[in-house]
PDB file of C-alpha atoms in Angstrom:
ATOM      1  CA  UNK A   1      26.556 -80.897 -17.886  1.00 55.00           C
ATOM      2  CA  UNK A   2      22.910 -79.610 -18.524  1.00 65.00           C
ATOM      3  CA  UNK A   3      20.000 -81.338 -19.670  1.00 70.00           C
ATOM      4  CA  UNK A   4      18.392 -80.755 -22.621  1.00 92.00           C
ATOM      5  CA  UNK A   5      14.921 -79.360 -22.834  1.00 93.00           C
ATOM      6  CA  UNK A   6      13.478 -82.750 -23.527  1.00 92.00           C
ATOM      7  CA  UNK A   7      15.045 -84.203 -20.829  1.00 91.00           C
ATOM      8  CA  UNK A   8      14.071 -81.607 -18.386  1.00 93.00           C
ATOM      9  CA  UNK A   9      10.197 -81.994 -19.658  1.00 94.00           C
ATOM     10  CA  UNK A  10      10.154 -85.595 -18.958  1.00 94.00           C
ATOM     11  CA  UNK A  11      11.757 -84.738 -15.509  1.00 95.00           C
ATOM     12  CA  UNK A  12       8.832 -82.530 -14.788  1.00 96.00           C
ATOM     13  CA  UNK A  13       6.439 -85.080 -16.127  1.00 96.00           C
ATOM     14  CA  UNK A  14       7.924 -87.752 -13.960  1.00 96.00           C
ATOM     15  CA  UNK A  15       7.295 -85.261 -10.819  1.00 96.00           C
ATOM     16  CA  UNK A  16       4.353 -84.038 -11.645  1.00 97.00           C
ATOM     17  CA  UNK A  17       1.772 -85.247  -9.043  1.00 96.00           C
ATOM     18  CA  UNK A  18      -1.161 -83.226 -10.694  1.00 97.00           C
ATOM     19  CA  UNK A  19      -0.957 -86.425 -13.125  1.00 97.00           C
ATOM     20  CA  UNK A  20      -1.648 -88.698 -10.339  1.00 97.00           C
ATOM     21  CA  UNK A  21      -5.728 -88.797 -10.579  1.00 97.00           C
ATOM     22  CA  UNK A  22      -5.059 -90.164 -13.988  1.00 97.00           C
ATOM     23  CA  UNK A  23      -2.677 -92.702 -12.876  1.00 97.00           C
ATOM     24  CA  UNK A  24      -5.062 -93.731 -10.200  1.00 96.00           C
ATOM     25  CA  UNK A  25      -8.050 -94.074 -12.709  1.00 96.00           C
ATOM     26  CA  UNK A  26      -5.945 -96.592 -14.778  1.00 95.00           C
ATOM     27  CA  UNK A  27      -4.575 -98.506 -12.506  1.00 95.00           C
ATOM     28  CA  UNK A  28      -7.027-101.118 -11.852  1.00 95.00           C
ATOM     29  CA  UNK A  29      -7.858-101.878 -15.381  1.00 92.00           C
ATOM     30  CA  UNK A  30      -4.036-102.046 -16.078  1.00 93.00           C
ATOM     31  CA  UNK A  31      -3.615-103.964 -13.080  1.00 93.00           C
ATOM     32  CA  UNK A  32      -6.353-106.970 -14.670  1.00 92.00           C
ATOM     33  CA  UNK A  33      -4.140-107.156 -17.676  1.00 90.00           C
ATOM     34  CA  UNK A  34      -1.548-108.631 -15.504  1.00 92.00           C
ATOM     35  CA  UNK A  35      -3.137-110.396 -12.488  1.00 94.00           C
ATOM     36  CA  UNK A  36      -3.241-113.780 -14.206  1.00 93.00           C
ATOM     37  CA  UNK A  37       0.670-115.055 -14.340  1.00 94.00           C
ATOM     38  CA  UNK A  38       0.141-116.404 -17.622  1.00 94.00           C
ATOM     39  CA  UNK A  39      -1.128-113.061 -19.084  1.00 92.00           C
ATOM     40  CA  UNK A  40       1.898-111.209 -16.920  1.00 92.00           C
ATOM     41  CA  UNK A  41       4.405-113.530 -18.172  1.00 94.00           C
ATOM     42  CA  UNK A  42       3.118-113.152 -21.817  1.00 94.00           C
ATOM     43  CA  UNK A  43       2.942-109.492 -21.668  1.00 93.00           C
ATOM     44  CA  UNK A  44       6.477-109.293 -19.807  1.00 91.00           C
ATOM     45  CA  UNK A  45       7.880-111.473 -22.812  1.00 92.00           C
ATOM     46  CA  UNK A  46       9.366-114.227 -20.707  1.00 92.00           C
ATOM     47  CA  UNK A  47       9.073-116.425 -23.845  1.00 90.00           C
ATOM     48  CA  UNK A  48      11.322-114.314 -25.961  1.00 91.00           C
ATOM     49  CA  UNK A  49      12.747-111.916 -23.882  1.00 90.00           C
ATOM     50  CA  UNK A  50      11.022-109.167 -25.790  1.00 91.00           C
ATOM     51  CA  UNK A  51       7.634-107.650 -24.435  1.00 91.00           C
ATOM     52  CA  UNK A  52       4.925-107.629 -27.221  1.00 94.00           C
ATOM     53  CA  UNK A  53       4.474-103.858 -26.976  1.00 94.00           C
ATOM     54  CA  UNK A  54       7.847-103.419 -28.144  1.00 92.00           C
ATOM     55  CA  UNK A  55       7.274-105.240 -31.490  1.00 93.00           C
ATOM     56  CA  UNK A  56       3.212-104.517 -31.680  1.00 95.00           C
ATOM     57  CA  UNK A  57       3.774-100.543 -31.931  1.00 96.00           C
ATOM     58  CA  UNK A  58       5.692-101.051 -35.012  1.00 96.00           C
ATOM     59  CA  UNK A  59       2.564-102.192 -37.069  1.00 97.00           C
ATOM     60  CA  UNK A  60       0.443 -99.322 -36.604  1.00 98.00           C
ATOM     61  CA  UNK A  61       3.339 -96.830 -36.797  1.00 97.00           C
ATOM     62  CA  UNK A  62       4.747 -98.399 -39.912  1.00 97.00           C
ATOM     63  CA  UNK A  63       1.193 -98.488 -41.419  1.00 98.00           C
ATOM     64  CA  UNK A  64       0.413 -94.987 -40.436  1.00 98.00           C
ATOM     65  CA  UNK A  65       3.602 -93.631 -41.640  1.00 97.00           C
ATOM     66  CA  UNK A  66       3.563 -95.633 -44.961  1.00 98.00           C
ATOM     67  CA  UNK A  67       0.147 -93.929 -45.693  1.00 97.00           C
ATOM     68  CA  UNK A  68       1.642 -90.860 -45.127  1.00 97.00           C
ATOM     69  CA  UNK A  69       4.380 -91.426 -47.448  1.00 96.00           C
ATOM     70  CA  UNK A  70       2.000 -92.423 -50.110  1.00 96.00           C
ATOM     71  CA  UNK A  71       0.058 -89.055 -49.522  1.00 94.00           C
ATOM     72  CA  UNK A  72       3.255 -87.296 -50.347  1.00 92.00           C
ATOM     73  CA  UNK A  73       2.411 -88.304 -54.189  1.00 88.00           C
ATOM     74  CA  UNK A  74      -0.842 -86.106 -55.079  1.00 76.00           C
ATOM     75  CA  UNK A  75      -0.901 -87.271 -58.434  1.00 79.00           C
ATOM     76  CA  UNK A  76      -0.742 -90.770 -57.610  1.00 74.00           C
ATOM     77  CA  UNK A  77      -3.306 -93.503 -58.968  1.00 85.00           C
ATOM     78  CA  UNK A  78      -6.346 -94.862 -57.352  1.00 88.00           C
ATOM     79  CA  UNK A  79      -4.355 -97.824 -56.417  1.00 90.00           C
ATOM     80  CA  UNK A  80      -1.869 -95.740 -54.202  1.00 91.00           C
ATOM     81  CA  UNK A  81      -4.802 -94.098 -52.563  1.00 93.00           C
ATOM     82  CA  UNK A  82      -6.690 -97.072 -51.590  1.00 95.00           C
ATOM     83  CA  UNK A  83      -3.506 -98.644 -50.477  1.00 96.00           C
ATOM     84  CA  UNK A  84      -2.860 -95.681 -48.034  1.00 96.00           C
ATOM     85  CA  UNK A  85      -6.770 -95.761 -46.984  1.00 97.00           C
ATOM     86  CA  UNK A  86      -5.911 -99.443 -46.270  1.00 98.00           C
ATOM     87  CA  UNK A  87      -2.760 -98.756 -44.411  1.00 98.00           C
ATOM     88  CA  UNK A  88      -4.636 -96.051 -42.374  1.00 98.00           C
ATOM     89  CA  UNK A  89      -7.345 -98.957 -41.692  1.00 98.00           C
ATOM     90  CA  UNK A  90      -4.738-101.087 -40.826  1.00 98.00           C
ATOM     91  CA  UNK A  91      -3.073 -98.956 -38.219  1.00 98.00           C
ATOM     92  CA  UNK A  92      -6.236 -98.187 -36.636  1.00 98.00           C
ATOM     93  CA  UNK A  93      -7.107-101.879 -36.013  1.00 98.00           C
ATOM     94  CA  UNK A  94      -3.388-102.558 -34.601  1.00 98.00           C
ATOM     95  CA  UNK A  95      -3.453 -99.665 -32.379  1.00 98.00           C
ATOM     96  CA  UNK A  96      -5.980-101.838 -29.754  1.00 96.00           C
ATOM     97  CA  UNK A  97      -3.540-104.749 -29.139  1.00 96.00           C
ATOM     98  CA  UNK A  98      -0.676-101.998 -29.344  1.00 97.00           C
ATOM     99  CA  UNK A  99      -2.454-100.015 -26.474  1.00 96.00           C
ATOM    100  CA  UNK A 100      -3.545-103.144 -24.391  1.00 96.00           C
ATOM    101  CA  UNK A 101       0.166-104.472 -24.397  1.00 95.00           C
ATOM    102  CA  UNK A 102       1.288-101.114 -23.547  1.00 95.00           C
ATOM    103  CA  UNK A 103      -1.055-100.963 -20.731  1.00 95.00           C
ATOM    104  CA  UNK A 104       0.233-103.784 -19.121  1.00 94.00           C
ATOM    105  CA  UNK A 105       3.995-103.040 -19.308  1.00 92.00           C
ATOM    106  CA  UNK A 106       2.747 -99.762 -17.904  1.00 94.00           C
ATOM    107  CA  UNK A 107       1.151-101.768 -14.872  1.00 94.00           C
ATOM    108  CA  UNK A 108       4.432-102.886 -13.750  1.00 90.00           C
ATOM    109  CA  UNK A 109       6.141 -99.439 -13.913  1.00 93.00           C
ATOM    110  CA  UNK A 110       7.094 -96.934 -11.273  1.00 94.00           C
ATOM    111  CA  UNK A 111       5.212 -94.080 -10.301  1.00 94.00           C
ATOM    112  CA  UNK A 112       7.353 -91.425 -12.436  1.00 95.00           C
ATOM    113  CA  UNK A 113       7.158 -93.623 -15.476  1.00 95.00           C
ATOM    114  CA  UNK A 114       3.264 -94.015 -14.933  1.00 96.00           C
ATOM    115  CA  UNK A 115       2.914 -90.362 -15.056  1.00 97.00           C
ATOM    116  CA  UNK A 116       4.959 -90.054 -18.340  1.00 97.00           C
ATOM    117  CA  UNK A 117       3.129 -92.991 -19.724  1.00 97.00           C
ATOM    118  CA  UNK A 118      -0.776 -91.844 -18.997  1.00 97.00           C
ATOM    119  CA  UNK A 119       0.427 -88.954 -21.298  1.00 98.00           C
ATOM    120  CA  UNK A 120       2.179 -91.158 -23.547  1.00 97.00           C
ATOM    121  CA  UNK A 121      -1.308 -92.932 -23.700  1.00 97.00           C
ATOM    122  CA  UNK A 122      -3.402 -89.843 -24.145  1.00 97.00           C
ATOM    123  CA  UNK A 123      -1.239 -88.742 -27.127  1.00 98.00           C
ATOM    124  CA  UNK A 124      -1.137 -91.783 -28.538  1.00 97.00           C
ATOM    125  CA  UNK A 125      -5.095 -92.077 -28.164  1.00 98.00           C
ATOM    126  CA  UNK A 126      -5.646 -88.668 -29.882  1.00 98.00           C
ATOM    127  CA  UNK A 127      -3.344 -89.757 -32.662  1.00 98.00           C
ATOM    128  CA  UNK A 128      -5.540 -92.865 -33.201  1.00 98.00           C
ATOM    129  CA  UNK A 129      -8.777 -90.824 -33.131  1.00 98.00           C
ATOM    130  CA  UNK A 130      -7.371 -88.534 -35.598  1.00 98.00           C
ATOM    131  CA  UNK A 131      -6.448 -91.692 -37.775  1.00 98.00           C
ATOM    132  CA  UNK A 132      -9.991 -93.049 -36.992  1.00 98.00           C
ATOM    133  CA  UNK A 133     -11.187 -89.674 -38.849  1.00 98.00           C
ATOM    134  CA  UNK A 134      -8.678 -89.800 -41.672  1.00 98.00           C
ATOM    135  CA  UNK A 135     -10.021 -93.373 -42.644  1.00 98.00           C
ATOM    136  CA  UNK A 136     -13.404 -92.078 -42.644  1.00 98.00           C
ATOM    137  CA  UNK A 137     -13.008 -89.375 -44.646  1.00 98.00           C
ATOM    138  CA  UNK A 138     -10.797 -91.360 -46.974  1.00 97.00           C
ATOM    139  CA  UNK A 139     -13.697 -93.780 -47.527  1.00 97.00           C
ATOM    140  CA  UNK A 140     -16.446 -90.779 -48.216  1.00 97.00           C
ATOM    141  CA  UNK A 141     -14.207 -89.447 -50.784  1.00 94.00           C
ATOM    142  CA  UNK A 142     -12.481 -86.621 -49.005  1.00 96.00           C
ATOM    143  CA  UNK A 143      -9.085 -87.480 -49.656  1.00 93.00           C
ATOM    144  CA  UNK A 144      -7.851 -84.223 -48.972  1.00 93.00           C
ATOM    145  CA  UNK A 145      -9.077 -83.797 -45.609  1.00 97.00           C
ATOM    146  CA  UNK A 146      -8.040 -87.594 -44.760  1.00 97.00           C
ATOM    147  CA  UNK A 147      -4.519 -86.574 -46.128  1.00 96.00           C
ATOM    148  CA  UNK A 148      -4.231 -83.331 -43.579  1.00 97.00           C
ATOM    149  CA  UNK A 149      -5.717 -85.750 -40.599  1.00 98.00           C
ATOM    150  CA  UNK A 150      -2.925 -88.156 -41.172  1.00 98.00           C
ATOM    151  CA  UNK A 151      -0.616 -85.776 -41.359  1.00 98.00           C
ATOM    152  CA  UNK A 152      -1.646 -84.187 -37.856  1.00 98.00           C
ATOM    153  CA  UNK A 153      -1.903 -87.698 -36.543  1.00 98.00           C
ATOM    154  CA  UNK A 154       1.668 -88.571 -37.372  1.00 98.00           C
ATOM    155  CA  UNK A 155       3.087 -85.137 -35.739  1.00 98.00           C
ATOM    156  CA  UNK A 156       0.975 -86.766 -32.425  1.00 97.00           C
ATOM    157  CA  UNK A 157       2.645 -90.278 -32.753  1.00 97.00           C
ATOM    158  CA  UNK A 158       6.171 -88.552 -32.895  1.00 97.00           C
ATOM    159  CA  UNK A 159       5.130 -86.820 -29.599  1.00 97.00           C
ATOM    160  CA  UNK A 160       3.955 -90.175 -28.343  1.00 97.00           C
ATOM    161  CA  UNK A 161       6.852 -92.235 -29.682  1.00 95.00           C
ATOM    162  CA  UNK A 162       9.413 -89.829 -27.619  1.00 95.00           C
ATOM    163  CA  UNK A 163       7.463 -90.417 -24.912  1.00 96.00           C
ATOM    164  CA  UNK A 164       7.404 -94.042 -25.258  1.00 95.00           C
ATOM    165  CA  UNK A 165      10.912 -94.096 -26.096  1.00 93.00           C
ATOM    166  CA  UNK A 166      11.650 -92.307 -22.969  1.00 94.00           C
ATOM    167  CA  UNK A 167      10.022 -94.723 -20.798  1.00 92.00           C
ATOM    168  CA  UNK A 168      11.376 -97.734 -22.650  1.00 85.00           C
ATOM    169  CA  UNK A 169      15.098 -96.121 -22.214  1.00 79.00           C
ATOM    170  CA  UNK A 170      14.574 -95.362 -18.447  1.00 68.00           C
ATOM    171  CA  UNK A 171      12.918 -98.850 -17.534  1.00 59.00           C
ATOM    172  CA  UNK A 172      16.180-100.828 -19.343  1.00 51.00           C
ATOM    173  CA  UNK A 173      18.993 -99.052 -17.056  1.00 46.00           C
TER     174      UNK A 173
END
C-alpha cells in the first residue's frame, strides 16, 4: 500500500537535514527546560501519565476557534464581538505555556521528530503572531481586519495541528 501525500510529506520533513541548523539552535534552550529532574518529570507528565502539552494546546486552539465561530455571525451584537476579542486574547496568553511545554517534549524527541517539530513550532508561532495582530485590530475597532486575520491564523493552526498530531502519533508507537 502506498503512503498518502501527508505521510510522504512528513517523511520528507523527518529526513530533511536542511532543518538541522534550526534543530541545533533550539536544542540548548529546550534542553534547559528538562535539565532539572523535577521539571523533566512535570513536562513528561509523570504525575498524571499525560504530558501538559497535550492538555495545554487545547486552550489556545479552543479559544481561537471559538472566536472564529463567533465571527461567522457578522450581524452579532457588541457582546459577541467583545467575546470574540477576549477569546483571541485568551488564546494569545495561553500560547506561551503551550509553547514551553511543547519545547520540553521536543527536547526528548529523536532527530526526525525534532525536524518536524521545528516546522510545527514555526507554523504555530506564525499563527500566534497573526492572532496577536487580530487582537490588536479588534481592540482598535478594525473588526473586519481582525476577523480576516483570525481566519488566516486558524488555517495555520490546522497545519500546525496536523504536524503536532503526527509527532504525537509517531512517538506513541
